[in-house]
Amino acid sequence: MSWINKYLSEADLARIEASISKVEETTSGEIVPVIVRRSSAVGHVPLTLTLLLTLLLVIVEFPFSDWLWVTPWVYLWPVIVVVFFGLSQVLAKSKWIQKVFVPEKDELDSVHRRAHLEFYLNRIHRTENGTGVLIFVSVMEKKGGRAGG
């Protein structure tokens, strides 16, 4: 089962294909639909989450800093940061966490860049009479993009 079947059934995909074929019969335009899981980069999310968790721990433990920052407790900090990073790696796989840590402006820019990339990768700019149309949907961002040649 493809990842797209989580969002669209085989019947939905067949209806989309039939609709596009019907429209293409009445126009000189060539329509290419592209649906991608995400356009935004999310590689920074685990590190950002690790830093946030570490900062929260420092704030929470501040009243107890008299005895937590002395030997042997101070040797636990690297271990705590490594544990937080591991936890962050797991949490960062969540779509909700990714959505929270990717700013709206970055999402929009990424979707538009990806739409332009798909426009050229699918050679829509080389359609007969230059009438290619890309219908682009990026699922994570819940946005569509536009691209033109």
mmCIF file of N, CA and C in Angstrom:
data_model
loop_
_atom_site.group_PDB
_atom_site.id
_atom_site.type_symbol
_atom_site.label_atom_id
_atom_site.label_comp_id
_atom_site.label_asym_id
_atom_site.label_seq_id
_atom_site.Cartn_x
_atom_site.Cartn_y
_atom_site.Cartn_z
ATOM 1 N N MET A 1 0.844 -1.185 0.000
ATOM 2 C CA MET A 1 0.000 0.000 0.000
ATOM 3 C C MET A 1 0.886 1.244 0.000
ATOM 4 N N SER A 2 0.622 2.116 -0.916
ATOM 5 C CA SER A 2 1.375 3.355 -1.041
ATOM 6 C C SER A 2 0.932 4.350 0.043
ATOM 7 N N TRP A 3 1.807 5.293 0.402
ATOM 8 C CA TRP A 3 1.476 6.275 1.431
ATOM 9 C C TRP A 3 0.270 7.120 1.029
ATOM 10 N N ILE A 4 0.064 7.319 -0.260
ATOM 11 C CA ILE A 4 -1.037 8.161 -0.732
ATOM 12 C C ILE A 4 -2.391 7.543 -0.400
ATOM 13 N N ASN A 5 -2.443 6.210 -0.273
ATOM 14 C CA ASN A 5 -3.706 5.532 0.044
ATOM 15 C C ASN A 5 -4.201 5.855 1.452
ATOM 16 N N LYS A 6 -3.350 6.454 2.256
ATOM 17 C CA LYS A 6 -3.770 6.919 3.570
ATOM 18 C C LYS A 6 -4.706 8.130 3.429
ATOM 19 N N TYR A 7 -4.557 8.865 2.319
ATOM 20 C CA TYR A 7 -5.326 10.080 2.095
ATOM 21 C C TYR A 7 -6.366 9.931 0.985
ATOM 22 N N LEU A 8 -6.038 9.141 -0.033
ATOM 23 C CA LEU A 8 -6.927 8.955 -1.184
ATOM 24 C C LEU A 8 -7.068 7.475 -1.492
ATOM 25 N N SER A 9 -8.292 7.039 -1.726
ATOM 26 C CA SER A 9 -8.520 5.639 -2.088
ATOM 27 C C SER A 9 -8.212 5.444 -3.571
ATOM 28 N N GLU A 10 -8.171 4.196 -3.988
ATOM 29 C CA GLU A 10 -7.962 3.896 -5.413
ATOM 30 C C GLU A 10 -9.082 4.509 -6.247
ATOM 31 N N ALA A 11 -10.310 4.495 -5.708
ATOM 32 C CA ALA A 11 -11.446 5.097 -6.413
ATOM 33 C C ALA A 11 -11.251 6.611 -6.566
ATOM 34 N N ASP A 12 -10.748 7.264 -5.498
ATOM 35 C CA ASP A 12 -10.471 8.703 -5.574
ATOM 36 C C ASP A 12 -9.436 8.997 -6.658
ATOM 37 N N LEU A 13 -8.374 8.204 -6.687
ATOM 38 C CA LEU A 13 -7.326 8.403 -7.691
ATOM 39 C C LEU A 13 -7.870 8.184 -9.101
ATOM 40 N N ALA A 14 -8.724 7.196 -9.261
ATOM 41 C CA ALA A 14 -9.331 6.935 -10.568
ATOM 42 C C ALA A 14 -10.225 8.100 -10.993
ATOM 43 N N ARG A 15 -10.980 8.679 -10.040
ATOM 44 C CA ARG A 15 -11.834 9.833 -10.355
ATOM 45 C C ARG A 15 -10.995 11.046 -10.752
ATOM 46 N N ILE A 16 -9.875 11.247 -10.065
ATOM 47 C CA ILE A 16 -8.981 12.355 -10.416
ATOM 48 C C ILE A 16 -8.449 12.163 -11.832
ATOM 49 N N GLU A 17 -7.997 10.958 -12.119
ATOM 50 C CA GLU A 17 -7.466 10.652 -13.446
ATOM 51 C C GLU A 17 -8.536 10.851 -14.528
ATOM 52 N N ALA A 18 -9.763 10.392 -14.263
ATOM 53 C CA ALA A 18 -10.856 10.547 -15.227
ATOM 54 C C ALA A 18 -11.199 12.022 -15.435
ATOM 55 N N SER A 19 -11.210 12.792 -14.352
ATOM 56 C CA SER A 19 -11.510 14.222 -14.460
ATOM 57 C C SER A 19 -10.465 14.948 -15.297
ATOM 58 N N ILE A 20 -9.210 14.606 -15.062
ATOM 59 C CA ILE A 20 -8.131 15.242 -15.822
ATOM 60 C C ILE A 20 -8.241 14.875 -17.300
ATOM 61 N N SER A 21 -8.507 13.612 -17.596
ATOM 62 C CA SER A 21 -8.657 13.171 -18.989
ATOM 63 C C SER A 21 -9.810 13.907 -19.667
ATOM 64 N N LYS A 22 -10.918 14.071 -18.944
ATOM 65 C CA LYS A 22 -12.086 14.752 -19.491
ATOM 66 C C LYS A 22 -11.760 16.212 -19.813
ATOM 67 N N VAL A 23 -11.066 16.885 -18.903
ATOM 68 C CA VAL A 23 -10.707 18.286 -19.121
ATOM 69 C C VAL A 23 -9.707 18.408 -20.276
ATOM 70 N N GLU A 24 -8.746 17.490 -20.339
ATOM 71 C CA GLU A 24 -7.739 17.552 -21.399
ATOM 72 C C GLU A 24 -8.341 17.332 -22.788
ATOM 73 N N GLU A 25 -9.493 16.646 -22.870
ATOM 74 C CA GLU A 25 -10.158 16.440 -24.161
ATOM 75 C C GLU A 25 -10.738 17.733 -24.712
ATOM 76 N N THR A 26 -11.081 18.661 -23.824
ATOM 77 C CA THR A 26 -11.741 19.895 -24.255
ATOM 78 C C THR A 26 -10.808 21.099 -24.303
ATOM 79 N N THR A 27 -9.529 20.879 -24.058
ATOM 80 C CA THR A 27 -8.573 21.990 -24.054
ATOM 81 C C THR A 27 -7.237 21.515 -24.592
ATOM 82 N N SER A 28 -6.392 22.460 -24.947
ATOM 83 C CA SER A 28 -5.057 22.078 -25.423
ATOM 84 C C SER A 28 -4.082 21.923 -24.253
ATOM 85 N N GLY A 29 -4.541 22.205 -23.050
ATOM 86 C CA GLY A 29 -3.686 22.112 -21.874
ATOM 87 C C GLY A 29 -3.384 20.679 -21.479
ATOM 88 N N GLU A 30 -2.188 20.502 -20.946
ATOM 89 C CA GLU A 30 -1.790 19.208 -20.387
ATOM 90 C C GLU A 30 -1.696 19.389 -18.882
ATOM 91 N N ILE A 31 -2.452 18.598 -18.151
ATOM 92 C CA ILE A 31 -2.543 18.743 -16.702
ATOM 93 C C ILE A 31 -1.768 17.614 -16.031
ATOM 94 N N VAL A 32 -0.902 18.008 -15.096
ATOM 95 C CA VAL A 32 -0.103 17.023 -14.363
ATOM 96 C C VAL A 32 -0.339 17.228 -12.865
ATOM 97 N N PRO A 33 -1.007 16.285 -12.189
ATOM 98 C CA PRO A 33 -1.171 16.401 -10.738
ATOM 99 C C PRO A 33 0.023 15.770 -10.020
ATOM 100 N N VAL A 34 0.492 16.448 -8.986
ATOM 101 C CA VAL A 34 1.593 15.925 -8.169
ATOM 102 C C VAL A 34 1.208 16.094 -6.710
ATOM 103 N N ILE A 35 1.251 14.988 -5.966
ATOM 104 C CA ILE A 35 0.983 15.026 -4.528
ATOM 105 C C ILE A 35 2.219 14.487 -3.820
ATOM 106 N N VAL A 36 2.760 15.274 -2.880
ATOM 107 C CA VAL A 36 3.955 14.861 -2.138
ATOM 108 C C VAL A 36 3.644 14.868 -0.646
ATOM 109 N N ARG A 37 4.401 14.072 0.108
ATOM 110 C CA ARG A 37 4.180 14.000 1.565
ATOM 111 C C ARG A 37 4.462 15.331 2.238
ATOM 112 N N ARG A 38 5.596 15.934 1.882
ATOM 113 C CA ARG A 38 5.960 17.228 2.458
ATOM 114 C C ARG A 38 6.974 17.905 1.549
ATOM 115 N N SER A 39 7.025 19.206 1.697
ATOM 116 C CA SER A 39 7.991 19.993 0.941
ATOM 117 C C SER A 39 9.031 20.615 1.867
ATOM 118 N N SER A 40 8.650 20.821 3.121
ATOM 119 C CA SER A 40 9.525 21.505 4.076
ATOM 120 C C SER A 40 10.610 20.586 4.599
ATOM 121 N N ALA A 41 11.750 21.186 4.893
ATOM 122 C CA ALA A 41 12.840 20.456 5.542
ATOM 123 C C ALA A 41 12.522 20.357 7.036
ATOM 124 N N VAL A 42 12.702 19.162 7.600
ATOM 125 C CA VAL A 42 12.414 18.963 9.019
ATOM 126 C C VAL A 42 13.634 18.413 9.766
ATOM 127 N N GLY A 43 14.795 18.455 9.137
ATOM 128 C CA GLY A 43 16.001 17.909 9.755
ATOM 129 C C GLY A 43 16.445 18.648 10.999
ATOM 130 N N HIS A 44 16.054 19.900 11.124
ATOM 131 C CA HIS A 44 16.446 20.705 12.282
ATOM 132 C C HIS A 44 15.576 20.436 13.519
ATOM 133 N N VAL A 45 14.468 19.775 13.344
ATOM 134 C CA VAL A 45 13.499 19.605 14.434
ATOM 135 C C VAL A 45 14.081 18.865 15.645
ATOM 136 N N PRO A 46 14.802 17.734 15.484
ATOM 137 C CA PRO A 46 15.336 17.062 16.684
ATOM 138 C C PRO A 46 16.301 17.942 17.491
ATOM 139 N N LEU A 47 17.158 18.681 16.810
ATOM 140 C CA LEU A 47 18.106 19.530 17.526
ATOM 141 C C LEU A 47 17.383 20.670 18.249
ATOM 142 N N THR A 48 16.418 21.280 17.574
ATOM 143 C CA THR A 48 15.639 22.350 18.196
ATOM 144 C C THR A 48 14.892 21.830 19.419
ATOM 145 N N LEU A 49 14.304 20.667 19.289
ATOM 146 C CA LEU A 49 13.577 20.060 20.404
ATOM 147 C C LEU A 49 14.522 19.714 21.558
ATOM 148 N N THR A 50 15.711 19.214 21.254
ATOM 149 C CA THR A 50 16.714 18.915 22.290
ATOM 150 C C THR A 50 17.083 20.182 23.054
ATOM 151 N N LEU A 51 17.330 21.259 22.317
ATOM 152 C CA LEU A 51 17.685 22.526 22.963
ATOM 153 C C LEU A 51 16.544 23.033 23.846
ATOM 154 N N LEU A 52 15.327 22.902 23.365
ATOM 155 C CA LEU A 52 14.176 23.346 24.146
ATOM 156 C C LEU A 52 14.013 22.526 25.425
ATOM 157 N N LEU A 53 14.126 21.202 25.312
ATOM 158 C CA LEU A 53 14.013 20.344 26.497
ATOM 159 C C LEU A 53 15.121 20.641 27.508
ATOM 160 N N THR A 54 16.331 20.852 27.019
ATOM 161 C CA THR A 54 17.459 21.169 27.911
ATOM 162 C C THR A 54 17.229 22.506 28.610
ATOM 163 N N LEU A 55 16.756 23.489 27.865
ATOM 164 C CA LEU A 55 16.463 24.795 28.459
ATOM 165 C C LEU A 55 15.376 24.679 29.523
ATOM 166 N N LEU A 56 14.343 23.910 29.235
ATOM 167 C CA LEU A 56 13.284 23.716 30.230
ATOM 168 C C LEU A 56 13.815 23.044 31.500
ATOM 169 N N LEU A 57 14.694 22.065 31.337
ATOM 170 C CA LEU A 57 15.275 21.399 32.506
ATOM 171 C C LEU A 57 16.120 22.380 33.322
ATOM 172 N N VAL A 58 16.899 23.206 32.633
ATOM 173 C CA VAL A 58 17.735 24.189 33.347
ATOM 174 C C VAL A 58 16.847 25.157 34.130
ATOM 175 N N ILE A 59 15.746 25.588 33.529
ATOM 176 C CA ILE A 59 14.837 26.511 34.216
ATOM 177 C C ILE A 59 14.192 25.832 35.428
ATOM 178 N N VAL A 60 13.761 24.582 35.262
ATOM 179 C CA VAL A 60 13.110 23.855 36.350
ATOM 180 C C VAL A 60 14.088 23.567 37.487
ATOM 181 N N GLU A 61 15.325 23.234 37.147
ATOM 182 C CA GLU A 61 16.273 22.870 38.201
ATOM 183 C C GLU A 61 16.992 24.077 38.800
ATOM 184 N N PHE A 62 16.728 25.257 38.296
ATOM 185 C CA PHE A 62 17.422 26.452 38.782
ATOM 186 C C PHE A 62 17.329 26.653 40.299
ATOM 187 N N PRO A 63 16.166 26.451 40.922
ATOM 188 C CA PRO A 63 16.107 26.609 42.383
ATOM 189 C C PRO A 63 17.003 25.616 43.144
ATOM 190 N N PHE A 64 17.339 24.498 42.504
ATOM 191 C CA PHE A 64 18.156 23.477 43.152
ATOM 192 C C PHE A 64 19.607 23.516 42.668
ATOM 193 N N SER A 65 19.991 24.579 42.002
ATOM 194 C CA SER A 65 21.302 24.628 41.357
ATOM 195 C C SER A 65 22.465 24.607 42.351
ATOM 196 N N ASP A 66 22.211 24.936 43.615
ATOM 197 C CA ASP A 66 23.290 24.917 44.603
ATOM 198 C C ASP A 66 23.942 23.543 44.690
ATOM 199 N N TRP A 67 23.133 22.492 44.651
ATOM 200 C CA TRP A 67 23.703 21.157 44.817
ATOM 201 C C TRP A 67 23.707 20.342 43.531
ATOM 202 N N LEU A 68 22.984 20.766 42.477
ATOM 203 C CA LEU A 68 22.988 20.000 41.229
ATOM 204 C C LEU A 68 24.207 20.299 40.343
ATOM 205 N N TRP A 69 24.832 21.447 40.542
ATOM 206 C CA TRP A 69 25.968 21.799 39.687
ATOM 207 C C TRP A 69 27.310 21.470 40.336
ATOM 208 N N VAL A 70 27.284 20.654 41.348
ATOM 209 C CA VAL A 70 28.534 20.233 41.979
ATOM 210 C C VAL A 70 28.798 18.773 41.638
ATOM 211 N N THR A 71 30.022 18.361 41.775
ATOM 212 C CA THR A 71 30.397 16.977 41.501
ATOM 213 C C THR A 71 29.644 16.080 42.482
ATOM 214 N N PRO A 72 29.126 14.958 42.126
ATOM 215 C CA PRO A 72 29.170 14.244 40.856
ATOM 216 C C PRO A 72 27.989 14.535 39.934
ATOM 217 N N TRP A 73 27.017 15.362 40.384
ATOM 218 C CA TRP A 73 25.846 15.633 39.556
ATOM 219 C C TRP A 73 26.194 16.265 38.214
ATOM 220 N N VAL A 74 27.203 17.077 38.179
ATOM 221 C CA VAL A 74 27.559 17.794 36.950
ATOM 222 C C VAL A 74 27.929 16.819 35.823
ATOM 223 N N TYR A 75 28.374 15.621 36.163
ATOM 224 C CA TYR A 75 28.735 14.628 35.142
ATOM 225 C C TYR A 75 27.506 14.002 34.473
ATOM 226 N N LEU A 76 26.344 14.203 35.044
ATOM 227 C CA LEU A 76 25.116 13.672 34.449
ATOM 228 C C LEU A 76 24.609 14.517 33.272
ATOM 229 N N TRP A 77 25.026 15.769 33.182
ATOM 230 C CA TRP A 77 24.513 16.650 32.132
ATOM 231 C C TRP A 77 24.752 16.120 30.718
ATOM 232 N N PRO A 78 25.943 15.646 30.378
ATOM 233 C CA PRO A 78 26.106 15.090 29.018
ATOM 234 C C PRO A 78 25.166 13.908 28.756
ATOM 235 N N VAL A 79 24.974 13.075 29.769
ATOM 236 C CA VAL A 79 24.067 11.934 29.622
ATOM 237 C C VAL A 79 22.634 12.429 29.408
ATOM 238 N N ILE A 80 22.244 13.433 30.177
ATOM 239 C CA ILE A 80 20.893 13.988 30.051
ATOM 240 C C ILE A 80 20.680 14.564 28.639
ATOM 241 N N VAL A 81 21.664 15.286 28.129
ATOM 242 C CA VAL A 81 21.540 15.875 26.785
ATOM 243 C C VAL A 81 21.434 14.777 25.726
ATOM 244 N N VAL A 82 22.217 13.705 25.868
ATOM 245 C CA VAL A 82 22.144 12.586 24.919
ATOM 246 C C VAL A 82 20.768 11.913 24.994
ATOM 247 N N VAL A 83 20.250 11.730 26.188
ATOM 248 C CA VAL A 83 18.912 11.146 26.352
ATOM 249 C C VAL A 83 17.859 12.062 25.723
ATOM 250 N N PHE A 84 17.979 13.366 25.968
ATOM 251 C CA PHE A 84 17.039 14.320 25.363
ATOM 252 C C PHE A 84 17.114 14.260 23.833
ATOM 253 N N PHE A 85 18.328 14.115 23.287
ATOM 254 C CA PHE A 85 18.466 14.042 21.832
ATOM 255 C C PHE A 85 17.796 12.781 21.291
ATOM 256 N N GLY A 86 17.980 11.664 21.971
ATOM 257 C CA GLY A 86 17.318 10.425 21.555
ATOM 258 C C GLY A 86 15.799 10.558 21.615
ATOM 259 N N LEU A 87 15.307 11.134 22.693
ATOM 260 C CA LEU A 87 13.873 11.382 22.829
ATOM 261 C C LEU A 87 13.379 12.318 21.726
ATOM 262 N N SER A 88 14.158 13.333 21.435
ATOM 263 C CA SER A 88 13.799 14.294 20.388
ATOM 264 C C SER A 88 13.743 13.637 19.018
ATOM 265 N N GLN A 89 14.648 12.688 18.765
ATOM 266 C CA GLN A 89 14.633 11.969 17.487
ATOM 267 C C GLN A 89 13.305 11.236 17.312
ATOM 268 N N VAL A 90 12.830 10.630 18.388
ATOM 269 C CA VAL A 90 11.563 9.894 18.337
ATOM 270 C C VAL A 90 10.389 10.869 18.184
ATOM 271 N N LEU A 91 10.369 11.921 19.010
ATOM 272 C CA LEU A 91 9.267 12.887 18.966
ATOM 273 C C LEU A 91 9.213 13.625 17.636
ATOM 274 N N ALA A 92 10.362 13.864 17.014
ATOM 275 C CA ALA A 92 10.424 14.628 15.765
ATOM 276 C C ALA A 92 9.770 13.910 14.591
ATOM 277 N N LYS A 93 9.476 12.624 14.737
ATOM 278 C CA LYS A 93 8.787 11.881 13.673
ATOM 279 C C LYS A 93 7.292 12.212 13.639
ATOM 280 N N SER A 94 6.802 12.811 14.702
ATOM 281 C CA SER A 94 5.390 13.185 14.778
ATOM 282 C C SER A 94 5.106 14.344 13.826
ATOM 283 N N LYS A 95 4.057 14.197 13.037
ATOM 284 C CA LYS A 95 3.660 15.260 12.099
ATOM 285 C C LYS A 95 3.295 16.534 12.853
ATOM 286 N N TRP A 96 2.680 16.379 14.026
ATOM 287 C CA TRP A 96 2.291 17.544 14.807
ATOM 288 C C TRP A 96 3.532 18.326 15.269
ATOM 289 N N ILE A 97 4.535 17.610 15.764
ATOM 290 C CA ILE A 97 5.779 18.259 16.211
ATOM 291 C C ILE A 97 6.453 18.947 15.029
ATOM 292 N N GLN A 98 6.503 18.279 13.883
ATOM 293 C CA GLN A 98 7.110 18.886 12.696
ATOM 294 C C GLN A 98 6.380 20.173 12.326
ATOM 295 N N LYS A 99 5.067 20.127 12.388
ATOM 296 C CA LYS A 99 4.259 21.304 12.034
ATOM 297 C C LYS A 99 4.553 22.463 12.988
ATOM 298 N N VAL A 100 4.723 22.160 14.283
ATOM 299 C CA VAL A 100 4.978 23.202 15.281
ATOM 300 C C VAL A 100 6.351 23.861 15.059
ATOM 301 N N PHE A 101 7.360 23.076 14.679
ATOM 302 C CA PHE A 101 8.727 23.589 14.602
ATOM 303 C C PHE A 101 9.148 24.071 13.211
ATOM 304 N N VAL A 102 8.241 24.059 12.243
ATOM 305 C CA VAL A 102 8.550 24.616 10.919
ATOM 306 C C VAL A 102 7.680 25.859 10.750
ATOM 307 N N PRO A 103 8.302 27.047 10.701
ATOM 308 C CA PRO A 103 7.526 28.289 10.591
ATOM 309 C C PRO A 103 6.700 28.350 9.304
ATOM 310 N N GLU A 104 5.578 29.038 9.371
ATOM 311 C CA GLU A 104 4.652 29.180 8.237
ATOM 312 C C GLU A 104 5.348 29.735 6.997
ATOM 313 N N LYS A 105 6.187 30.742 7.174
ATOM 314 C CA LYS A 105 6.888 31.339 6.030
ATOM 315 C C LYS A 105 7.800 30.311 5.363
ATOM 316 N N ASP A 106 8.500 29.525 6.161
ATOM 317 C CA ASP A 106 9.355 28.473 5.605
ATOM 318 C C ASP A 106 8.531 27.440 4.849
ATOM 319 N N GLU A 107 7.352 27.105 5.388
ATOM 320 C CA GLU A 107 6.471 26.159 4.703
ATOM 321 C C GLU A 107 6.075 26.693 3.334
ATOM 322 N N LEU A 108 5.624 27.946 3.301
ATOM 323 C CA LEU A 108 5.190 28.535 2.033
ATOM 324 C C LEU A 108 6.333 28.573 1.019
ATOM 325 N N ASP A 109 7.502 29.029 1.462
ATOM 326 C CA ASP A 109 8.658 29.082 0.565
ATOM 327 C C ASP A 109 9.018 27.694 0.046
ATOM 328 N N SER A 110 9.002 26.712 0.937
ATOM 329 C CA SER A 110 9.354 25.343 0.544
ATOM 330 C C SER A 110 8.353 24.757 -0.445
ATOM 331 N N VAL A 111 7.074 25.012 -0.220
ATOM 332 C CA VAL A 111 6.049 24.496 -1.126
ATOM 333 C C VAL A 111 6.201 25.130 -2.509
ATOM 334 N N HIS A 112 6.443 26.423 -2.551
ATOM 335 C CA HIS A 112 6.610 27.086 -3.852
ATOM 336 C C HIS A 112 7.867 26.600 -4.576
ATOM 337 N N ARG A 113 8.952 26.433 -3.829
ATOM 338 C CA ARG A 113 10.185 25.906 -4.451
ATOM 339 C C ARG A 113 9.963 24.491 -4.976
ATOM 340 N N ARG A 114 9.275 23.657 -4.187
ATOM 341 C CA ARG A 114 9.032 22.282 -4.619
ATOM 342 C C ARG A 114 8.109 22.246 -5.834
ATOM 343 N N ALA A 115 7.118 23.134 -5.864
ATOM 344 C CA ALA A 115 6.218 23.197 -7.027
ATOM 345 C C ALA A 115 7.011 23.565 -8.287
ATOM 346 N N HIS A 116 7.910 24.525 -8.177
ATOM 347 C CA HIS A 116 8.760 24.890 -9.324
ATOM 348 C C HIS A 116 9.632 23.719 -9.749
ATOM 349 N N LEU A 117 10.208 23.023 -8.783
ATOM 350 C CA LEU A 117 11.042 21.863 -9.087
ATOM 351 C C LEU A 117 10.233 20.802 -9.835
ATOM 352 N N GLU A 118 9.059 20.474 -9.319
ATOM 353 C CA GLU A 118 8.217 19.461 -9.969
ATOM 354 C C GLU A 118 7.783 19.905 -11.362
ATOM 355 N N PHE A 119 7.558 21.205 -11.535
ATOM 356 C CA PHE A 119 7.168 21.740 -12.841
ATOM 357 C C PHE A 119 8.245 21.408 -13.880
ATOM 358 N N TYR A 120 9.504 21.587 -13.504
ATOM 359 C CA TYR A 120 10.591 21.314 -14.445
ATOM 360 C C TYR A 120 10.951 19.832 -14.512
ATOM 361 N N LEU A 121 10.907 19.139 -13.383
ATOM 362 C CA LEU A 121 11.212 17.699 -13.407
ATOM 363 C C LEU A 121 10.203 16.921 -14.249
ATOM 364 N N ASN A 122 8.948 17.341 -14.218
ATOM 365 C CA ASN A 122 7.914 16.676 -15.001
ATOM 366 C C ASN A 122 7.818 17.233 -16.426
ATOM 367 N N ARG A 123 8.753 18.102 -16.764
ATOM 368 C CA ARG A 123 8.878 18.674 -18.112
ATOM 369 C C ARG A 123 7.594 19.372 -18.567
ATOM 370 N N ILE A 124 6.884 19.956 -17.641
ATOM 371 C CA ILE A 124 5.646 20.647 -17.972
ATOM 372 C C ILE A 124 5.952 21.908 -18.781
ATOM 373 N N HIS A 125 7.137 22.458 -18.583
ATOM 374 C CA HIS A 125 7.535 23.645 -19.342
ATOM 375 C C HIS A 125 7.793 23.330 -20.818
ATOM 376 N N ARG A 126 7.814 22.057 -21.172
ATOM 377 C CA ARG A 126 8.067 21.640 -22.556
ATOM 378 C C ARG A 126 6.839 21.010 -23.211
ATOM 379 N N THR A 127 5.676 21.294 -22.688
ATOM 380 C CA THR A 127 4.475 20.726 -23.293
ATOM 381 C C THR A 127 4.190 21.413 -24.623
ATOM 382 N N GLU A 128 3.419 20.727 -25.441
ATOM 383 C CA GLU A 128 3.050 21.275 -26.745
ATOM 384 C C GLU A 128 2.283 22.585 -26.551
ATOM 385 N N ASN A 129 2.661 23.593 -27.279
ATOM 386 C CA ASN A 129 2.053 24.936 -27.217
ATOM 387 C C ASN A 129 2.274 25.625 -25.864
ATOM 388 N N GLY A 130 3.120 25.063 -25.004
ATOM 389 C CA GLY A 130 3.402 25.680 -23.705
ATOM 390 C C GLY A 130 2.168 25.816 -22.824
ATOM 391 N N THR A 131 1.300 24.813 -22.871
ATOM 392 C CA THR A 131 0.036 24.896 -22.132
ATOM 393 C C THR A 131 -0.017 23.930 -20.949
ATOM 394 N N GLY A 132 1.134 23.614 -20.390
ATOM 395 C CA GLY A 132 1.165 22.687 -19.259
ATOM 396 C C GLY A 132 0.692 23.328 -17.972
ATOM 397 N N VAL A 133 -0.033 22.546 -17.189
ATOM 398 C CA VAL A 133 -0.549 23.016 -15.904
ATOM 399 C C VAL A 133 -0.161 21.990 -14.841
ATOM 400 N N LEU A 134 0.447 22.473 -13.772
ATOM 401 C CA LEU A 134 0.797 21.609 -12.644
ATOM 402 C C LEU A 134 -0.201 21.850 -11.529
ATOM 403 N N ILE A 135 -0.808 20.781 -11.046
ATOM 404 C CA ILE A 135 -1.632 20.849 -9.837
ATOM 405 C C ILE A 135 -0.805 20.177 -8.753
ATOM 406 N N PHE A 136 -0.337 20.964 -7.790
ATOM 407 C CA PHE A 136 0.631 20.497 -6.798
ATOM 408 C C PHE A 136 0.028 20.588 -5.403
ATOM 409 N N VAL A 137 0.126 19.475 -4.661
ATOM 410 C CA VAL A 137 -0.369 19.437 -3.279
ATOM 411 C C VAL A 137 0.728 18.862 -2.394
ATOM 412 N N SER A 138 1.017 19.583 -1.312
ATOM 413 C CA SER A 138 1.981 19.121 -0.322
ATOM 414 C C SER A 138 1.201 18.808 0.960
ATOM 415 N N VAL A 139 1.137 17.530 1.318
ATOM 416 C CA VAL A 139 0.227 17.068 2.366
ATOM 417 C C VAL A 139 0.573 17.607 3.744
ATOM 418 N N MET A 140 1.847 17.545 4.172
ATOM 419 C CA MET A 140 2.178 17.987 5.533
ATOM 420 C C MET A 140 1.795 19.455 5.744
ATOM 421 N N GLU A 141 2.105 20.265 4.762
ATOM 422 C CA GLU A 141 1.846 21.700 4.899
ATOM 423 C C GLU A 141 0.392 22.064 4.629
ATOM 424 N N LYS A 142 -0.358 21.106 4.041
ATOM 425 C CA LYS A 142 -1.741 21.359 3.652
ATOM 426 C C LYS A 142 -1.828 22.590 2.763
ATOM 427 N N LYS A 143 -0.911 22.636 1.785
ATOM 428 C CA LYS A 143 -0.855 23.769 0.874
ATOM 429 C C LYS A 143 -0.639 23.278 -0.539
ATOM 430 N N GLY A 144 -1.046 24.088 -1.455
ATOM 431 C CA GLY A 144 -0.769 23.835 -2.864
ATOM 432 C C GLY A 144 0.194 24.910 -3.342
ATOM 433 N N GLY A 145 0.859 24.636 -4.422
ATOM 434 C CA GLY A 145 1.801 25.609 -4.956
ATOM 435 C C GLY A 145 1.471 25.905 -6.394
ATOM 436 N N ARG A 146 2.102 26.952 -6.887
ATOM 437 C CA ARG A 146 1.908 27.271 -8.289
ATOM 438 C C ARG A 146 3.287 27.426 -8.911
ATOM 439 N N ALA A 147 3.367 27.036 -10.133
ATOM 440 C CA ALA A 147 4.632 27.164 -10.853
ATOM 441 C C ALA A 147 4.330 27.431 -12.305
ATOM 442 N N GLY A 148 5.159 28.181 -12.905
ATOM 443 C CA GLY A 148 4.978 28.474 -14.315
ATOM 444 C C GLY A 148 6.321 28.667 -14.980
ATOM 445 N N GLY A 149 6.354 28.494 -16.261
ATOM 446 C CA GLY A 149 7.613 28.604 -16.987
ATOM 447 C C GLY A 149 7.822 29.926 -17.605
#
